[in-house]
Coordinates of C-alpha atoms in Angstrom, one line a residue:
M577 CA 68.7 15.0 -25.5
P578 CA 70.8 11.8 -25.2
F579 CA 69.0 8.8 -23.8
I580 CA 70.3 7.8 -20.3
R581 CA 71.4 4.2 -20.3
L582 CA 71.5 2.4 -16.9
T583 CA 73.4 -0.6 -16.1
K584 CA 71.7 -3.7 -14.8
I585 CA 72.8 -2.9 -11.2
E586 CA 71.5 0.7 -11.5
R587 CA 68.1 -0.4 -12.9
R588 CA 67.8 -2.7 -9.9
R589 CA 68.5 0.1 -7.5
V590 CA 65.9 2.4 -9.2
L591 CA 63.3 -0.4 -9.1
S592 CA 64.1 -1.0 -5.4
L593 CA 63.8 2.7 -4.7
L594 CA 60.4 2.9 -6.5
A595 CA 59.2 -0.2 -4.7
C596 CA 60.2 1.3 -1.3
L597 CA 58.5 4.6 -2.2
A598 CA 55.3 2.7 -3.2
L599 CA 55.4 0.7 0.0
A600 CA 55.9 3.9 2.1
I601 CA 52.9 5.6 0.4
A602 CA 50.8 2.5 0.9
A603 CA 51.8 2.3 4.6
W604 CA 51.0 6.0 5.0
F605 CA 47.7 5.6 3.2
F606 CA 46.8 2.6 5.4
M607 CA 47.7 4.4 8.6
A608 CA 45.8 7.5 7.5
L609 CA 42.7 5.4 6.8
N610 CA 42.9 3.9 10.2
N611 CA 42.9 7.3 11.9
K612 CA 39.6 8.8 13.3
Y613 CA 37.9 11.6 11.3
I614 CA 34.8 13.7 11.9
Y615 CA 32.3 13.7 9.0
N616 CA 28.6 14.4 8.5
A617 CA 26.0 11.8 7.6
K618 CA 22.2 12.0 7.1
T619 CA 19.9 9.5 8.7
V620 CA 16.1 8.9 9.2
L621 CA 14.5 9.1 12.7
V622 CA 12.2 6.3 13.8
F623 CA 10.1 7.2 16.8
K624 CA 9.4 4.6 19.5
N625 CA 7.5 4.7 22.8
S626 CA 5.0 7.3 21.5
P627 CA 2.7 8.7 24.2
T628 CA -0.5 6.8 24.3
K629 CA -2.8 9.7 25.4
R630 CA -1.3 12.5 23.3
A631 CA -1.4 12.8 19.5
F632 CA 1.3 14.9 17.9
Y633 CA 2.8 16.3 14.7
P634 CA 6.6 16.6 14.3
L635 CA 7.4 20.2 13.4
Q636 CA 10.5 19.2 11.5
S637 CA 11.6 16.7 8.9
D638 CA 12.3 13.1 10.1
T639 CA 15.7 13.3 8.4
V640 CA 18.6 14.8 10.5
D641 CA 22.3 15.4 10.1
L642 CA 24.6 13.5 12.3
Q643 CA 28.2 14.5 13.2
V644 CA 30.0 11.1 13.2
E645 CA 33.4 10.1 14.3
G646 CA 34.7 7.2 12.2
T647 CA 37.7 5.7 10.5
G648 CA 39.0 6.8 7.1
W649 CA 37.9 3.5 5.7
Q650 CA 34.3 4.4 6.5
L651 CA 34.8 7.9 5.1
L652 CA 36.1 6.3 1.9
F653 CA 33.8 3.4 1.4
A654 CA 30.6 4.2 3.4
R655 CA 30.0 7.3 1.3
L656 CA 29.2 9.3 4.5
R657 CA 26.3 7.0 5.4
I658 CA 25.4 5.9 8.8
S659 CA 24.9 2.2 9.4
P660 CA 22.1 1.2 10.0
P661 CA 20.3 3.8 7.8
S662 CA 18.0 4.9 10.6
I663 CA 18.1 5.5 14.4
S664 CA 15.4 5.2 17.0
I665 CA 14.4 8.2 19.2
N666 CA 12.5 7.5 22.4
L667 CA 9.5 9.7 22.8
S668 CA 8.5 8.7 26.3
Q669 CA 9.4 12.2 27.6
L670 CA 6.6 13.7 25.6
N671 CA 4.2 12.5 28.3
S672 CA 5.4 15.4 30.4
K673 CA 6.9 17.9 27.9
D674 CA 6.6 19.1 24.3
F675 CA 10.1 18.6 23.0
I676 CA 12.9 16.0 22.8
V677 CA 16.6 16.7 23.2
C678 CA 18.5 14.3 21.0
S679 CA 21.8 14.8 22.8
D680 CA 20.2 13.3 25.9
Q681 CA 19.9 10.1 24.0
L682 CA 23.4 9.9 22.5
F683 CA 24.3 6.8 24.6
S684 CA 21.3 4.9 23.3
I685 CA 21.9 6.1 19.7
N686 CA 25.5 5.0 19.7
Q687 CA 24.4 1.5 20.8
Q688 CA 22.4 1.3 17.6
V689 CA 25.2 2.2 15.1
E690 CA 28.3 0.3 14.1
S691 CA 30.9 0.0 16.8
A692 CA 33.5 1.8 14.6
Q693 CA 31.2 4.8 14.4
K694 CA 30.4 7.3 17.1
V695 CA 27.7 9.9 16.9
I696 CA 29.0 13.1 18.4
S697 CA 26.0 15.4 17.8
I698 CA 22.7 15.7 16.0
K699 CA 21.4 18.6 14.0
P700 CA 18.7 19.7 14.9
D701 CA 19.4 18.6 18.5
T702 CA 15.9 19.6 19.8
L703 CA 12.8 18.1 18.2
Y704 CA 9.6 20.1 18.7
F705 CA 6.1 18.7 18.4
D706 CA 2.6 20.1 17.9
F707 CA 0.1 18.3 20.1
T708 CA -3.6 17.7 19.5
K709 CA -6.3 15.5 20.9
R710 CA -6.0 11.8 20.1
V711 CA -9.2 10.1 18.9
V712 CA -10.2 6.6 17.8
K713 CA -12.3 5.8 14.7
R714 CA -13.6 2.6 13.1
V715 CA -13.3 2.3 9.3
P716 CA -14.0 -0.6 7.0
I717 CA -11.2 -2.8 5.7
K718 CA -10.8 -2.8 1.9
L719 CA -9.3 -6.0 0.4
I720 CA -6.8 -5.3 -2.3
Q721 CA -6.5 -8.5 -4.3
K722 CA -5.2 -9.9 -7.6
I723 CA -6.6 -13.5 -7.8
E724 CA -6.4 -15.6 -10.9
F725 CA -8.6 -18.7 -11.1
V726 CA -8.4 -22.0 -12.9
K727 CA -10.7 -21.8 -16.0
Q728 CA -14.5 -22.0 -15.1
Y729 CA -13.7 -21.4 -11.4
G730 CA -14.4 -18.2 -9.4
I731 CA -15.8 -16.6 -6.2
A732 CA -19.0 -18.4 -5.4
N733 CA -20.2 -15.9 -2.8
E734 CA -19.2 -12.7 -1.0
I735 CA -15.6 -12.6 0.2
L736 CA -15.7 -12.5 4.0
L737 CA -13.3 -10.4 6.1
N738 CA -12.8 -11.0 9.8
P739 CA -12.8 -8.4 11.2
K740 CA -14.6 -6.1 8.7
F741 CA -13.5 -3.0 10.5
V742 CA -10.2 -1.7 11.8
K743 CA -9.6 0.8 14.7
V744 CA -7.4 3.8 13.8
A745 CA -6.1 6.2 16.4
G746 CA -4.5 9.5 15.9
P747 CA -5.1 13.2 15.4
L748 CA -8.6 14.2 14.3
E749 CA -7.3 16.1 11.3
E750 CA -5.5 12.9 10.0
L751 CA -8.4 10.6 10.8
N752 CA -10.8 12.8 8.8
K753 CA -8.8 11.9 5.7
I754 CA -9.3 8.1 6.2
T755 CA -12.5 6.5 4.9
Y756 CA -11.2 2.9 4.7
W757 CA -8.0 1.0 5.4
P758 CA -6.5 -1.2 2.6
T759 CA -4.8 -4.5 3.0
D760 CA -1.6 -5.6 1.4
T761 CA -2.3 -7.0 -2.1
L762 CA -3.5 -10.6 -1.9
K763 CA -1.9 -12.4 -4.9
L764 CA -3.0 -15.9 -5.7
N765 CA -2.7 -18.0 -8.9
K766 CA -4.6 -21.0 -10.3
V767 CA -7.2 -21.0 -7.5
Q768 CA -9.8 -23.7 -7.6
S769 CA -10.8 -24.3 -4.0
S770 CA -12.0 -22.4 -1.0
S771 CA -9.5 -21.1 1.5
A772 CA -8.9 -18.9 4.5
I773 CA -5.8 -16.6 4.4
R774 CA -4.5 -14.0 6.8
V775 CA -3.5 -10.8 5.1
A776 CA -1.6 -7.9 6.7
L777 CA -3.0 -4.4 6.6
Q778 CA -0.9 -1.7 4.9
H779 CA 1.4 0.3 7.0
S780 CA 0.2 3.8 8.0
I781 CA 1.2 6.6 5.7
H782 CA -0.4 9.2 7.9
K783 CA 1.4 11.1 10.6
N784 CA 1.1 9.5 14.1
V785 CA -1.7 7.2 13.2
S786 CA -1.8 3.7 14.5
I787 CA -4.1 0.8 13.6
Y788 CA -5.5 -2.3 15.4
P789 CA -5.5 -5.1 14.4
S790 CA -2.6 -5.2 12.0
S791 CA -4.0 -8.1 9.9
V792 CA -7.3 -9.6 8.7
E793 CA -8.6 -13.1 7.9
V794 CA -9.9 -13.4 4.3
K795 CA -12.3 -16.3 3.5
L796 CA -12.7 -17.2 -0.1
G797 CA -15.6 -19.3 -1.2
V798 CA -14.5 -20.8 -4.5
D799 CA -16.5 -23.1 -6.8
E800 CA -16.8 -24.2 -10.4
F801 CA -19.2 -22.1 -12.5
T802 CA -21.7 -23.3 -15.1
E803 CA -24.0 -21.5 -17.4
K804 CA -27.7 -21.0 -16.6
T805 CA -30.5 -19.3 -18.5
L806 CA -33.8 -17.9 -17.0
E807 CA -36.7 -16.2 -18.6
V808 CA -37.6 -13.1 -16.7
P809 CA -40.7 -10.8 -17.1
L810 CA -40.0 -7.1 -18.0
K811 CA -41.0 -4.3 -15.7
I812 CA -41.5 -0.7 -16.9
I813 CA -40.1 2.3 -14.9
N814 CA -40.7 6.0 -15.2
N815 CA -44.1 5.7 -16.8
R816 CA -45.2 8.9 -15.1
N817 CA -48.2 9.6 -17.3
Y818 CA -49.5 6.0 -16.7
N819 CA -49.6 5.3 -20.5
S820 CA -50.5 1.8 -21.5
I821 CA -47.2 0.5 -22.9
K822 CA -47.2 -3.0 -24.4
L823 CA -43.8 -4.7 -24.8
Y824 CA -42.8 -7.2 -27.4
P825 CA -41.6 -9.6 -26.1
K826 CA -42.8 -9.3 -22.5
K827 CA -40.1 -11.5 -21.2
V828 CA -36.3 -11.8 -21.9
K829 CA -33.8 -14.6 -21.4
I830 CA -30.9 -13.8 -19.1
T831 CA -27.9 -16.1 -19.4
F832 CA -25.3 -16.0 -16.6
L833 CA -22.6 -18.1 -14.9
V834 CA -23.4 -19.4 -11.5
A835 CA -21.5 -21.6 -9.0
L836 CA -22.6 -25.2 -9.0
S837 CA -23.4 -24.9 -5.3
N838 CA -25.9 -22.1 -6.0
F839 CA -27.3 -23.5 -9.2
N840 CA -30.7 -24.6 -7.9
Q841 CA -31.0 -21.6 -5.5
V842 CA -30.8 -18.8 -8.1
D843 CA -34.2 -18.4 -9.8
T844 CA -36.3 -15.6 -11.2
D845 CA -36.9 -14.1 -7.7
F846 CA -33.2 -13.0 -7.7
L847 CA -33.4 -11.2 -11.1
T848 CA -35.3 -8.1 -12.1
A849 CA -35.3 -6.9 -15.7
I850 CA -36.5 -3.4 -16.5
V851 CA -37.0 -0.9 -19.4
D852 CA -37.1 2.9 -19.0
A853 CA -40.1 4.7 -20.4
D854 CA -38.0 7.9 -20.5
E855 CA -36.2 6.4 -23.5
W856 CA -39.5 6.9 -25.5
S857 CA -40.9 10.1 -23.8
K858 CA -37.6 12.0 -23.6
L859 CA -35.1 10.4 -25.9
H860 CA -37.6 9.4 -28.6
H861 CA -36.1 5.9 -29.1
N862 CA -38.1 3.4 -31.1
Q863 CA -36.8 0.6 -28.9
L864 CA -36.3 0.2 -25.2
T865 CA -33.0 -1.1 -23.7
V866 CA -33.3 -4.0 -21.3
K867 CA -31.3 -3.5 -18.0
L868 CA -31.0 -5.4 -14.8
S869 CA -31.9 -3.6 -11.6
E870 CA -31.4 -6.8 -9.5
F871 CA -28.7 -9.4 -10.1
P872 CA -26.8 -11.6 -7.7
G873 CA -23.3 -10.3 -7.1
Y874 CA -21.9 -13.8 -7.0
C875 CA -23.1 -14.5 -10.5
K876 CA -21.5 -13.3 -13.8
L877 CA -23.7 -12.0 -16.5
V878 CA -23.2 -13.5 -20.0
G879 CA -26.0 -11.8 -22.0
I880 CA -29.6 -10.7 -22.3
S881 CA -31.8 -11.8 -25.2
P882 CA -33.1 -9.7 -26.7
A883 CA -31.1 -6.7 -25.4
K884 CA -33.7 -4.2 -26.8
V885 CA -37.5 -4.7 -27.1
D886 CA -40.2 -3.2 -29.3
F887 CA -43.1 -1.4 -27.7
V888 CA -46.5 0.1 -28.4
V889 CA -47.9 3.1 -26.5
E890 CA -51.7 3.2 -26.3
K891 CA -53.0 6.6 -25.2

């Protein structure tokens, strides 16, 4: 097939024709994207104005399908998503009835989305709810913490929470699952002084459960720790036959870390060291293991010397 040779003028005409064609396609594409189209988008429902005297369970998923009217640009770039990614549904009507008709709230819904988008319908349009009695329960607050201290520093006494309890309100079935309420994780680094910090409580993951208050004050008593050793007499437990058991030695040395502010306060009255006679009578051990039945929670055990003691049983 012979190669077609074009003159310089003909090449210009062909290029002009192609340029015009490209411009025409671009103009058509631009106009097409500016037109309105109907498409479907998924979104998450957020409930507001819940009834204060009625607890409820939604009987359907909190994700619904929206029929949205928008431009071709949105259809092309938004990937069929609604903006913002959730819409609020007013539940105030649940004070008098057991369902919500979403189409009755289209005006309010369209005020929440982008002006270029218009929600035409929602599927499902009617939301149904299962109602039960709403109750209130007090549960302890549990501090979730990740605290790193400067070397030789630590918590000198019990961490104080104010308040210690939180009120949870909701369906009895949900409240029976709740034994405590966690805080957000308190993260601190290089701590070497006492402080009071307000920490938020975790958001509810339970259906229709609310909490009060939403935050707690955490008081940290921080001090420098030093080592202390006390000699404590041993006590025998589980000597059911009242045998005469002699221990060698009769006392052990307990070494622990204690805050400087508590150094003089902690004495042998705060510590109880024991051995269990069952180790001999049931387990037939030839030595008894020393354990602590009482030890201050604000101290840190370093070691017990000796950790095992010899004994003689006189029958």
